Tab-separated table of N, CA, C and O in Angstrom:
chain	number	residue	atom	x	y	z
A	1	MET	N	116.434	95.362	91.348
A	1	MET	CA	115.329	94.344	91.339
A	1	MET	C	114.260	94.756	90.391
A	1	MET	O	113.768	95.423	90.783
A	2	ASN	N	113.756	93.715	89.751
A	2	ASN	CA	112.622	93.895	89.044
A	2	ASN	C	111.598	93.612	89.881
A	2	ASN	O	111.508	92.579	90.647
A	3	ASP	N	110.336	94.257	89.505
A	3	ASP	CA	108.948	94.101	90.504
A	3	ASP	C	108.413	92.873	89.665
A	3	ASP	O	108.664	92.523	88.466
A	4	SER	N	107.591	92.179	90.226
A	4	SER	CA	106.983	90.861	89.748
A	4	SER	C	105.776	90.673	90.454
A	4	SER	O	105.376	90.902	91.422
A	5	LEU	N	104.581	89.887	89.592
A	5	LEU	CA	103.405	89.701	90.433
A	5	LEU	C	103.328	88.249	90.519
A	5	LEU	O	103.578	87.444	89.437
A	6	ILE	N	103.051	87.453	91.686
A	6	ILE	CA	102.757	86.151	91.821
A	6	ILE	C	101.422	85.540	92.119
A	6	ILE	O	100.849	86.471	93.124
A	7	LEU	N	100.682	85.025	91.346
A	7	LEU	CA	99.434	84.285	91.504
A	7	LEU	C	99.595	83.081	92.217
A	7	LEU	O	100.485	82.122	91.488
A	8	GLU	N	98.905	82.493	93.075
A	8	GLU	CA	98.942	81.311	93.217
A	8	GLU	C	97.674	80.483	93.767
A	8	GLU	O	96.800	81.046	94.248
A	9	VAL	N	97.667	79.276	93.460
A	9	VAL	CA	96.441	78.399	93.800
A	9	VAL	C	97.247	77.232	94.569
A	9	VAL	O	98.038	76.655	94.164
A	10	ALA	N	96.758	77.184	95.937
A	10	ALA	CA	97.282	76.328	96.733
A	10	ALA	C	96.209	75.049	97.222
A	10	ALA	O	95.401	75.397	97.518
A	11	ASP	N	96.903	73.843	97.487
A	11	ASP	CA	96.495	72.648	97.865
A	11	ASP	C	95.007	72.235	97.058
A	11	ASP	O	94.125	71.963	97.595
A	12	PHE	N	95.254	72.402	95.607
A	12	PHE	CA	94.108	71.785	94.882
A	12	PHE	C	93.934	70.618	94.381
A	12	PHE	O	95.376	70.116	94.187
A	13	GLU	N	93.089	69.883	94.734
A	13	GLU	CA	93.198	68.360	94.534
A	13	GLU	C	92.341	67.799	93.435
A	13	GLU	O	91.320	68.198	93.193
A	14	HIS	N	93.194	67.216	92.833
A	14	HIS	CA	92.311	66.243	91.504
A	14	HIS	C	93.053	64.948	91.306
A	14	HIS	O	94.157	64.879	91.578
A	15	ASP	N	92.181	64.218	90.693
A	15	ASP	CA	92.652	62.776	90.553
A	15	ASP	C	93.077	62.856	89.106
A	15	ASP	O	92.573	63.283	87.976
A	16	VAL	N	94.324	61.846	89.074
A	16	VAL	CA	95.056	61.910	87.581
A	16	VAL	C	95.561	60.518	87.522
A	16	VAL	O	96.256	60.031	88.529
A	17	LEU	N	95.561	59.891	86.309
A	17	LEU	CA	95.996	58.583	86.198
A	17	LEU	C	97.578	59.065	85.997
A	17	LEU	O	98.285	59.500	84.854
A	18	THR	N	98.421	58.587	87.045
A	18	THR	CA	99.813	58.542	87.150
A	18	THR	C	100.380	57.598	87.714
A	18	THR	O	100.006	57.128	88.844
A	19	GLY	N	101.860	57.557	87.627
A	19	GLY	CA	102.681	56.588	88.422
A	19	GLY	C	102.230	55.053	88.315
A	19	GLY	O	101.427	54.724	87.679
A	20	ILE	N	102.847	54.540	89.195
A	20	ILE	CA	102.635	53.121	89.522
A	20	ILE	C	101.247	52.740	90.150
A	20	ILE	O	100.859	51.762	89.948
A	21	TYR	N	101.171	53.781	91.243
A	21	TYR	CA	99.695	53.263	91.608
A	21	TYR	C	98.739	53.338	90.579
A	21	TYR	O	97.916	52.543	90.769
A	22	SER	N	98.571	54.175	89.550
A	22	SER	CA	97.599	53.994	88.729
A	22	SER	C	97.667	52.837	87.676
A	22	SER	O	96.842	52.222	87.306
A	23	GLU	N	98.880	52.492	87.340
A	23	GLU	CA	99.583	51.350	86.712
A	23	GLU	C	99.219	50.054	87.429
A	23	GLU	O	98.535	49.225	86.726
A	24	GLU	N	99.182	50.232	88.576
A	24	GLU	CA	98.642	48.769	89.307
A	24	GLU	C	97.392	48.661	89.711
A	24	GLU	O	96.677	47.708	89.621
A	25	THR	N	96.612	49.761	89.990
A	25	THR	CA	95.293	49.683	90.347
A	25	THR	C	94.306	50.171	89.170
A	25	THR	O	92.973	49.753	89.295
A	26	GLY	N	94.724	50.733	88.168
A	26	GLY	CA	93.748	51.062	87.203
A	26	GLY	C	93.225	52.293	87.434
A	26	GLY	O	92.103	52.590	86.644
A	27	LYS	N	93.271	53.135	88.477
A	27	LYS	CA	92.375	54.029	88.872
A	27	LYS	C	93.240	55.438	89.071
A	27	LYS	O	94.575	55.257	89.214
A	28	ALA	N	92.689	56.603	89.049
A	28	ALA	CA	93.371	57.803	88.971
A	28	ALA	C	93.759	57.966	90.422
A	28	ALA	O	93.274	57.608	91.384
A	29	GLN	N	95.049	58.523	90.549
A	29	GLN	CA	95.782	58.829	91.915
A	29	GLN	C	95.307	60.293	92.329
A	29	GLN	O	95.509	61.142	91.505
A	30	PRO	N	95.117	60.426	93.372
A	30	PRO	CA	94.928	61.980	93.992
A	30	PRO	C	95.909	62.412	94.318
A	30	PRO	O	96.955	61.937	94.737
A	31	LEU	N	95.961	63.739	93.584
A	31	LEU	CA	97.175	64.490	93.693
A	31	LEU	C	96.724	66.062	94.232
A	31	LEU	O	95.484	66.670	94.355
A	32	ARG	N	97.820	66.612	94.974
A	32	ARG	CA	97.681	68.032	95.661
A	32	ARG	C	98.308	68.759	94.835
A	32	ARG	O	99.578	68.754	94.857
A	33	PHE	N	97.750	69.931	94.248
A	33	PHE	CA	98.620	70.909	93.336
A	33	PHE	C	98.689	72.140	94.116
A	33	PHE	O	97.646	72.737	94.655
A	34	THR	N	99.809	72.784	94.086
A	34	THR	CA	100.073	74.102	94.313
A	34	THR	C	100.696	74.681	92.926
A	34	THR	O	101.859	74.306	92.706
A	35	ILE	N	100.006	75.859	92.363
A	35	ILE	CA	100.554	76.158	91.267
A	35	ILE	C	100.674	77.678	91.426
A	35	ILE	O	100.029	78.550	91.782
A	36	THR	N	102.097	78.430	91.101
A	36	THR	CA	102.362	79.496	91.254
A	36	THR	C	102.790	79.910	89.990
A	36	THR	O	103.708	79.661	89.055
A	37	VAL	N	102.178	81.229	89.463
A	37	VAL	CA	102.603	81.833	88.104
A	37	VAL	C	103.144	83.290	88.407
A	37	VAL	O	102.756	84.036	89.320
A	38	ARG	N	104.459	83.489	87.623
A	38	ARG	CA	104.976	84.947	87.977
A	38	ARG	C	104.696	85.644	86.579
A	38	ARG	O	104.808	85.255	85.346
A	39	LEU	N	103.862	86.898	86.658
A	39	LEU	CA	103.518	87.834	85.432
A	39	LEU	C	104.595	89.093	85.862
A	39	LEU	O	104.783	89.517	86.836
A	40	LYS	N	104.784	89.624	84.750
A	40	LYS	CA	105.257	91.057	84.810
A	40	LYS	C	104.156	92.132	85.230
A	40	LYS	O	102.984	92.165	84.551
A	41	PRO	N	104.151	92.722	86.521
A	41	PRO	CA	103.095	93.477	86.734
A	41	PRO	C	102.970	94.651	86.236
A	41	PRO	O	103.933	95.334	85.616
A	42	LEU	N	101.751	95.588	86.300
A	42	LEU	CA	101.552	96.782	85.908
A	42	LEU	C	102.339	97.881	86.779
A	42	LEU	O	102.795	97.610	87.637
A	43	ALA	N	102.732	98.916	86.224
A	43	ALA	CA	103.425	99.845	87.024
A	43	ALA	C	102.782	100.363	88.066
A	43	ALA	O	103.473	100.352	89.387
A	44	HIS	N	101.486	100.392	88.279
A	44	HIS	CA	100.643	100.677	89.215
A	44	HIS	C	99.417	100.105	89.217
A	44	HIS	O	98.833	100.060	88.065
A	45	TYR	N	98.563	99.601	90.047
A	45	TYR	CA	97.074	99.111	90.293
A	45	TYR	C	96.233	100.347	90.942
A	45	TYR	O	96.728	100.457	92.287
A	46	GLU	N	95.190	100.817	90.236
A	46	GLU	CA	94.369	101.830	90.758
A	46	GLU	C	93.231	100.908	91.322
A	46	GLU	O	93.044	99.907	90.941
A	47	ALA	N	92.494	101.474	92.102
A	47	ALA	CA	91.360	100.685	92.489
A	47	ALA	C	90.203	100.333	91.361
A	47	ALA	O	89.605	99.186	91.507
A	48	ASP	N	90.306	100.994	90.517
A	48	ASP	CA	89.196	100.509	89.237
A	48	ASP	C	89.903	99.897	88.006
A	48	ASP	O	89.516	100.043	86.938
A	49	THR	N	91.254	99.466	88.281
A	49	THR	CA	92.227	98.964	87.333
A	49	THR	C	91.133	97.563	86.843
A	49	THR	O	90.613	96.950	87.770
A	50	ALA	N	91.015	97.034	85.611
A	50	ALA	CA	89.958	96.204	85.136
A	50	ALA	C	90.678	94.917	85.578
A	50	ALA	O	92.006	94.759	85.749
A	51	LEU	N	89.745	94.089	85.417
A	51	LEU	CA	90.007	92.627	86.020
A	51	LEU	C	91.096	91.964	84.859
A	51	LEU	O	91.897	91.192	85.226
A	52	GLU	N	90.976	92.226	83.662
A	52	GLU	CA	91.842	91.806	82.685
A	52	GLU	C	93.421	92.009	82.821
A	52	GLU	O	94.335	91.538	82.188
A	53	ALA	N	93.849	92.964	83.741
A	53	ALA	CA	95.020	93.506	84.181
A	53	ALA	C	95.895	92.306	84.701
A	53	ALA	O	96.939	92.260	84.878
A	54	SER	N	95.120	91.152	85.438
A	54	SER	CA	95.645	90.270	85.953
A	54	SER	C	95.225	88.946	85.431
A	54	SER	O	94.464	88.845	84.511
A	55	LYS	N	95.548	87.871	85.932
A	55	LYS	CA	95.329	86.371	85.416
A	55	LYS	C	94.321	85.916	86.423
A	55	LYS	O	94.070	86.240	87.478
A	56	ASN	N	93.223	85.312	85.644
A	56	ASN	CA	91.998	84.718	86.433
A	56	ASN	C	92.588	83.461	87.054
A	56	ASN	O	93.483	82.547	86.401
A	57	TYR	N	92.494	83.342	88.639
A	57	TYR	CA	92.990	82.121	89.325
A	57	TYR	C	92.373	80.688	88.685
A	57	TYR	O	93.071	80.036	88.859
A	58	MET	N	91.090	81.089	88.269
A	58	MET	CA	90.710	79.612	87.908
A	58	MET	C	91.220	78.948	86.548
A	58	MET	O	91.111	77.881	86.287
A	59	ASP	N	92.109	79.866	85.842
A	59	ASP	CA	92.639	79.409	84.779
A	59	ASP	C	94.061	78.704	85.375
A	59	ASP	O	94.325	77.395	84.747
A	60	LEU	N	94.476	78.598	86.553
A	60	LEU	CA	95.436	77.857	87.249
A	60	LEU	C	94.738	76.489	87.439
A	60	LEU	O	95.302	75.609	87.341
A	61	LYS	N	93.631	76.392	88.187
A	61	LYS	CA	92.811	75.216	88.401
A	61	LYS	C	92.448	74.505	87.275
A	61	LYS	O	92.799	73.266	87.047
A	62	PHE	N	92.210	75.086	86.001
A	62	PHE	CA	91.921	74.681	84.988
A	62	PHE	C	92.868	73.635	84.400
A	62	PHE	O	92.861	72.430	83.737
A	63	ALA	N	94.095	74.519	84.401
A	63	ALA	CA	95.419	73.821	83.789
A	63	ALA	C	95.720	72.449	84.760
A	63	ALA	O	96.120	71.449	84.029
A	64	ALA	N	95.185	72.381	85.945
A	64	ALA	CA	95.712	71.017	86.714
A	64	ALA	C	94.540	70.246	86.982
A	64	ALA	O	94.419	69.144	87.682
A	65	SER	N	93.489	70.425	85.971
A	65	SER	CA	91.999	69.688	85.970
A	65	SER	C	91.494	69.486	84.778
A	65	SER	O	92.085	68.363	84.054
A	66	GLU	N	90.572	70.018	84.203
A	66	GLU	CA	90.058	69.876	82.890
A	66	GLU	C	90.948	69.766	81.763
A	66	GLU	O	90.790	69.359	80.697
A	67	ALA	N	92.185	70.410	81.904
A	67	ALA	CA	93.047	70.547	80.755
A	67	ALA	C	93.823	69.456	80.666
A	67	ALA	O	94.548	69.219	79.492
A	68	LEU	N	93.985	68.648	81.656
A	68	LEU	CA	94.765	67.494	81.355
A	68	LEU	C	93.659	66.439	80.590
A	68	LEU	O	92.820	66.295	81.001
A	69	PRO	N	94.387	65.689	79.548
A	69	PRO	CA	93.775	65.092	78.859
A	69	PRO	C	93.007	63.793	79.423
A	69	PRO	O	93.799	63.065	80.222
A	70	GLU	N	91.821	63.575	79.317
A	70	GLU	CA	91.207	62.391	79.927
A	70	GLU	C	91.736	60.978	79.561
A	70	GLU	O	91.979	60.875	78.330
A	71	GLY	N	91.910	60.284	80.259
A	71	GLY	CA	92.111	58.544	79.799
A	71	GLY	C	93.688	58.476	79.757
A	71	GLY	O	94.101	57.545	79.545
A	72	VAL	N	94.444	59.765	79.643
A	72	VAL	CA	96.030	59.563	79.475
A	72	VAL	C	96.574	59.267	80.897
A	72	VAL	O	96.244	59.959	81.706
A	73	HIS	N	97.426	58.088	80.591
A	73	HIS	CA	98.416	57.815	81.996
A	73	HIS	C	99.473	58.351	81.617
A	73	HIS	O	100.449	58.072	80.961
A	74	PHE	N	99.668	59.363	82.647
A	74	PHE	CA	101.028	59.925	82.511
A	74	PHE	C	101.974	59.182	83.662
A	74	PHE	O	101.750	58.980	84.789
A	75	LYS	N	102.875	58.579	83.047
A	75	LYS	CA	103.900	57.660	83.755
A	75	LYS	C	104.661	58.507	84.961
A	75	LYS	O	104.706	57.799	86.023
A	76	LEU	N	104.922	59.705	84.783
A	76	LEU	CA	105.774	60.458	85.967
A	76	LEU	C	104.934	61.586	86.012
A	76	LEU	O	104.327	62.201	85.285
A	77	ILE	N	104.956	62.098	87.407
A	77	ILE	CA	104.234	63.240	87.963
A	77	ILE	C	104.595	64.430	87.221
A	77	ILE	O	104.249	65.478	87.038
A	78	GLU	N	106.145	64.176	86.905
A	78	GLU	CA	106.848	65.315	86.115
A	78	GLU	C	106.006	65.661	84.884
A	78	GLU	O	106.192	67.113	84.549
A	79	ALA	N	105.671	64.608	84.027
A	79	ALA	CA	104.940	65.037	82.811
A	79	ALA	C	103.563	65.820	83.245
A	79	ALA	O	103.224	66.581	82.271
A	80	VAL	N	102.954	65.444	84.201
A	80	VAL	CA	101.634	66.101	84.697
A	80	VAL	C	102.025	67.392	85.209
A	80	VAL	O	101.548	68.828	84.371
A	81	ALA	N	103.021	67.779	85.781
A	81	ALA	CA	103.673	69.189	85.892
A	81	ALA	C	104.069	70.055	84.905
A	81	ALA	O	103.516	71.098	84.677
A	82	ASP	N	104.554	69.071	83.972
A	82	ASP	CA	105.202	69.844	82.496
A	82	ASP	C	104.035	70.153	81.798
A	82	ASP	O	103.893	71.334	81.285
A	83	HIS	N	102.947	69.323	81.702
A	83	HIS	CA	101.531	69.755	80.907
A	83	HIS	C	100.799	70.729	81.553
A	83	HIS	O	100.690	71.794	80.665
A	84	VAL	N	100.875	70.837	82.733
A	84	VAL	CA	100.044	72.212	83.540
A	84	VAL	C	100.900	73.276	83.002
A	84	VAL	O	100.450	74.304	82.693
A	85	CYS	N	102.394	73.335	83.324
A	85	CYS	CA	103.148	74.435	82.826
A	85	CYS	C	102.943	74.972	81.272
A	85	CYS	O	102.635	76.050	81.104
A	86	GLU	N	103.079	73.841	80.408
A	86	GLU	CA	103.068	74.337	78.871
A	86	GLU	C	101.502	75.060	78.468
A	86	GLU	O	101.327	75.829	78.085
A	87	THR	N	100.343	74.279	79.329
A	87	THR	CA	98.792	74.791	79.314
A	87	THR	C	98.899	76.429	79.556
A	87	THR	O	98.325	77.183	78.918
A	88	LEU	N	99.528	76.728	80.941
A	88	LEU	CA	99.637	77.950	81.179
A	88	LEU	C	100.379	78.943	80.296
A	88	LEU	O	99.665	80.262	80.146
A	89	PHE	N	101.608	78.474	79.675
A	89	PHE	CA	102.053	79.329	78.883
A	89	PHE	C	101.197	79.599	77.475
A	89	PHE	O	101.467	80.886	77.111
A	90	VAL	N	100.721	78.638	77.210
A	90	VAL	CA	99.835	78.765	76.126
A	90	VAL	C	98.771	79.847	75.998
A	90	VAL	O	98.337	80.515	75.456
A	91	GLN	N	98.179	79.739	77.337
A	91	GLN	CA	96.958	80.340	77.697
A	91	GLN	C	97.205	81.823	77.878
A	91	GLN	O	96.336	82.665	77.269
A	92	ASP	N	98.525	82.123	78.202
A	92	ASP	CA	98.648	83.645	78.550
A	92	ASP	C	100.128	83.956	78.254
A	92	ASP	O	101.037	83.756	78.963
A	93	THR	N	100.519	84.899	77.225
A	93	THR	CA	101.705	85.251	77.089
A	93	THR	C	102.203	86.260	78.066
A	93	THR	O	103.507	86.297	78.102
A	94	ARG	N	101.600	86.757	78.937
A	94	ARG	CA	102.134	87.300	80.008
A	94	ARG	C	102.792	86.611	81.064
A	94	ARG	O	103.662	87.319	82.068
A	95	ILE	N	102.673	85.590	81.241
A	95	ILE	CA	103.044	84.616	82.142
A	95	ILE	C	104.574	84.326	81.918
A	95	ILE	O	105.046	83.824	80.741
A	96	GLU	N	105.450	84.760	82.929
A	96	GLU	CA	107.034	84.679	82.661
A	96	GLU	C	107.512	83.089	83.040
A	96	GLU	O	108.575	82.776	82.582
A	97	ALA	N	106.854	82.712	84.336
A	97	ALA	CA	107.231	81.541	84.970
A	97	ALA	C	106.033	80.887	85.656
A	97	ALA	O	105.251	81.352	86.149
A	98	VAL	N	106.473	79.427	85.658
A	98	VAL	CA	105.346	78.577	86.110
A	98	VAL	C	105.964	77.844	87.164
A	98	VAL	O	107.104	77.024	86.842
A	99	THR	N	105.546	77.302	88.607
A	99	THR	CA	106.080	76.548	89.398
A	99	THR	C	104.798	75.849	89.766
A	99	THR	O	103.663	76.130	90.020
A	100	VAL	N	105.105	74.365	89.759
A	100	VAL	CA	104.016	73.270	89.750
A	100	VAL	C	104.535	72.467	91.112
A	100	VAL	O	105.492	71.737	90.632
A	101	LYS	N	103.843	72.419	92.258
A	101	LYS	CA	103.964	71.357	93.219
A	101	LYS	C	103.161	70.301	93.448
A	101	LYS	O	101.702	70.837	93.216
A	102	ILE	N	103.435	68.962	93.054
A	102	ILE	CA	102.332	68.138	93.198
A	102	ILE	C	102.786	67.132	94.460
A	102	ILE	O	104.147	66.787	94.475
A	103	VAL	N	101.833	66.895	95.248
A	103	VAL	CA	102.015	65.990	96.394
A	103	VAL	C	100.980	64.656	95.907
A	103	VAL	O	99.998	64.905	95.787
A	104	LYS	N	101.672	63.495	96.131
A	104	LYS	CA	100.667	62.338	95.924
A	104	LYS	C	100.124	61.892	97.069
A	104	LYS	O	100.902	61.502	98.132
A	105	LEU	N	98.804	61.890	97.203
A	105	LEU	CA	98.188	61.743	98.323
A	105	LEU	C	98.080	60.021	98.810
A	105	LEU	O	97.967	59.913	100.038
A	106	ALA	N	97.881	59.216	97.764
A	106	ALA	CA	97.653	58.269	97.985
A	106	ALA	C	98.702	57.139	98.709
A	106	ALA	O	98.335	56.267	99.023
A	107	ILE	N	99.982	57.552	98.274
A	107	ILE	CA	101.136	56.891	98.861
A	107	ILE	C	101.626	57.219	100.414
A	107	ILE	O	102.491	56.543	100.885
A	108	ALA	N	101.114	58.314	100.777
A	108	ALA	CA	101.456	58.655	102.144
A	108	ALA	C	101.211	57.770	103.312
A	108	ALA	O	100.178	57.206	103.260
A	109	GLU	N	102.097	57.441	104.092
A	109	GLU	CA	101.603	56.572	105.121
A	109	GLU	C	101.420	57.298	106.437
A	109	GLU	O	100.748	56.873	107.193
A	110	ALA	N	102.002	58.322	106.958
A	110	ALA	CA	102.341	58.922	107.997
A	110	ALA	C	101.981	60.487	107.862
A	110	ALA	O	102.673	61.168	108.630
A	111	ASN	N	101.197	60.863	106.784
A	111	ASN	CA	100.934	62.252	106.511
A	111	ASN	C	101.688	62.953	106.069
A	111	ASN	O	102.277	64.319	106.136
A	112	GLU	N	103.164	62.233	105.598
A	112	GLU	CA	104.209	62.837	104.838
A	112	GLU	C	103.840	63.437	103.519
A	112	GLU	O	103.011	62.993	103.237
A	113	LYS	N	104.387	64.337	102.993
A	113	LYS	CA	104.171	64.976	101.553
A	113	LYS	C	105.139	64.267	100.456
A	113	LYS	O	106.482	65.044	100.749
A	114	ILE	N	104.835	63.426	100.023
A	114	ILE	CA	105.977	62.980	98.855
A	114	ILE	C	105.346	63.550	97.495
A	114	ILE	O	104.089	63.432	96.859
A	115	GLY	N	106.593	63.976	96.559
A	115	GLY	CA	106.070	64.497	95.513
A	115	GLY	C	107.058	65.454	94.879
A	115	GLY	O	108.134	65.144	95.141
A	116	ILE	N	106.780	66.210	93.820
A	116	ILE	CA	107.883	67.205	93.025
A	116	ILE	C	107.457	68.560	92.971
A	116	ILE	O	106.249	68.772	93.492
A	117	THR	N	108.246	69.169	92.605
A	117	THR	CA	108.222	70.601	92.279
A	117	THR	C	108.993	71.105	91.135
A	117	THR	O	110.124	70.835	90.963
A	118	LEU	N	108.181	71.238	90.200
A	118	LEU	CA	108.625	71.699	88.575
A	118	LEU	C	108.653	73.145	88.609
A	118	LEU	O	107.453	73.959	88.523
A	119	HIS	N	109.891	73.923	88.281
A	119	HIS	CA	109.777	75.428	87.919
A	119	HIS	C	110.248	75.620	86.326
A	119	HIS	O	111.187	75.026	86.038
A	120	ARG	N	109.405	76.052	85.577
A	120	ARG	CA	109.792	76.572	84.198
A	120	ARG	C	109.977	77.991	83.848
A	120	ARG	O	108.835	78.559	84.545
A	121	GLU	N	110.729	78.705	83.368
A	121	GLU	CA	110.639	79.888	82.617
A	121	GLU	C	110.145	79.933	81.286
A	121	GLU	O	110.419	78.824	80.649
A	122	ARG	N	109.434	80.885	80.861
A	122	ARG	CA	109.044	81.129	79.379
A	122	ARG	C	110.278	80.835	78.477
A	122	ARG	O	111.281	81.585	78.939
A	123	ARG	N	110.061	80.117	77.591
A	123	ARG	CA	111.141	80.289	76.658
A	123	ARG	C	111.091	80.787	75.528
A	123	ARG	O	109.825	81.157	75.148
A	124	GLU	N	111.837	81.896	75.101
A	124	GLU	CA	111.672	82.766	74.021
A	124	GLU	C	112.113	82.297	72.764
A	124	GLU	O	112.824	81.406	72.511
């Protein structure tokens, strides 16, 4: 089995124009993101291994917020997740795979979690 390094940002909330909610209200919909990226790890990490040897967690948050084009209505949340994946693949060639889980907060009635999970492997 190959080694892997998984980085994650969980339960990050950001408003995005998406779905019927945004279509009907004209407002951005609150979404909760969990983003996981898989990287090939170094053979070993020493105490003084440089920060650049890993991925900055803030890049994951950026992909689900500031990297989303302002004013664009994503009809499907799948398109939002796909944009997050592509942003991360372009940012860093070390990323082997991205998983984006999105929960639509505005349509929950009894605290249920309604949404999608999209997993993409880097295409060579």
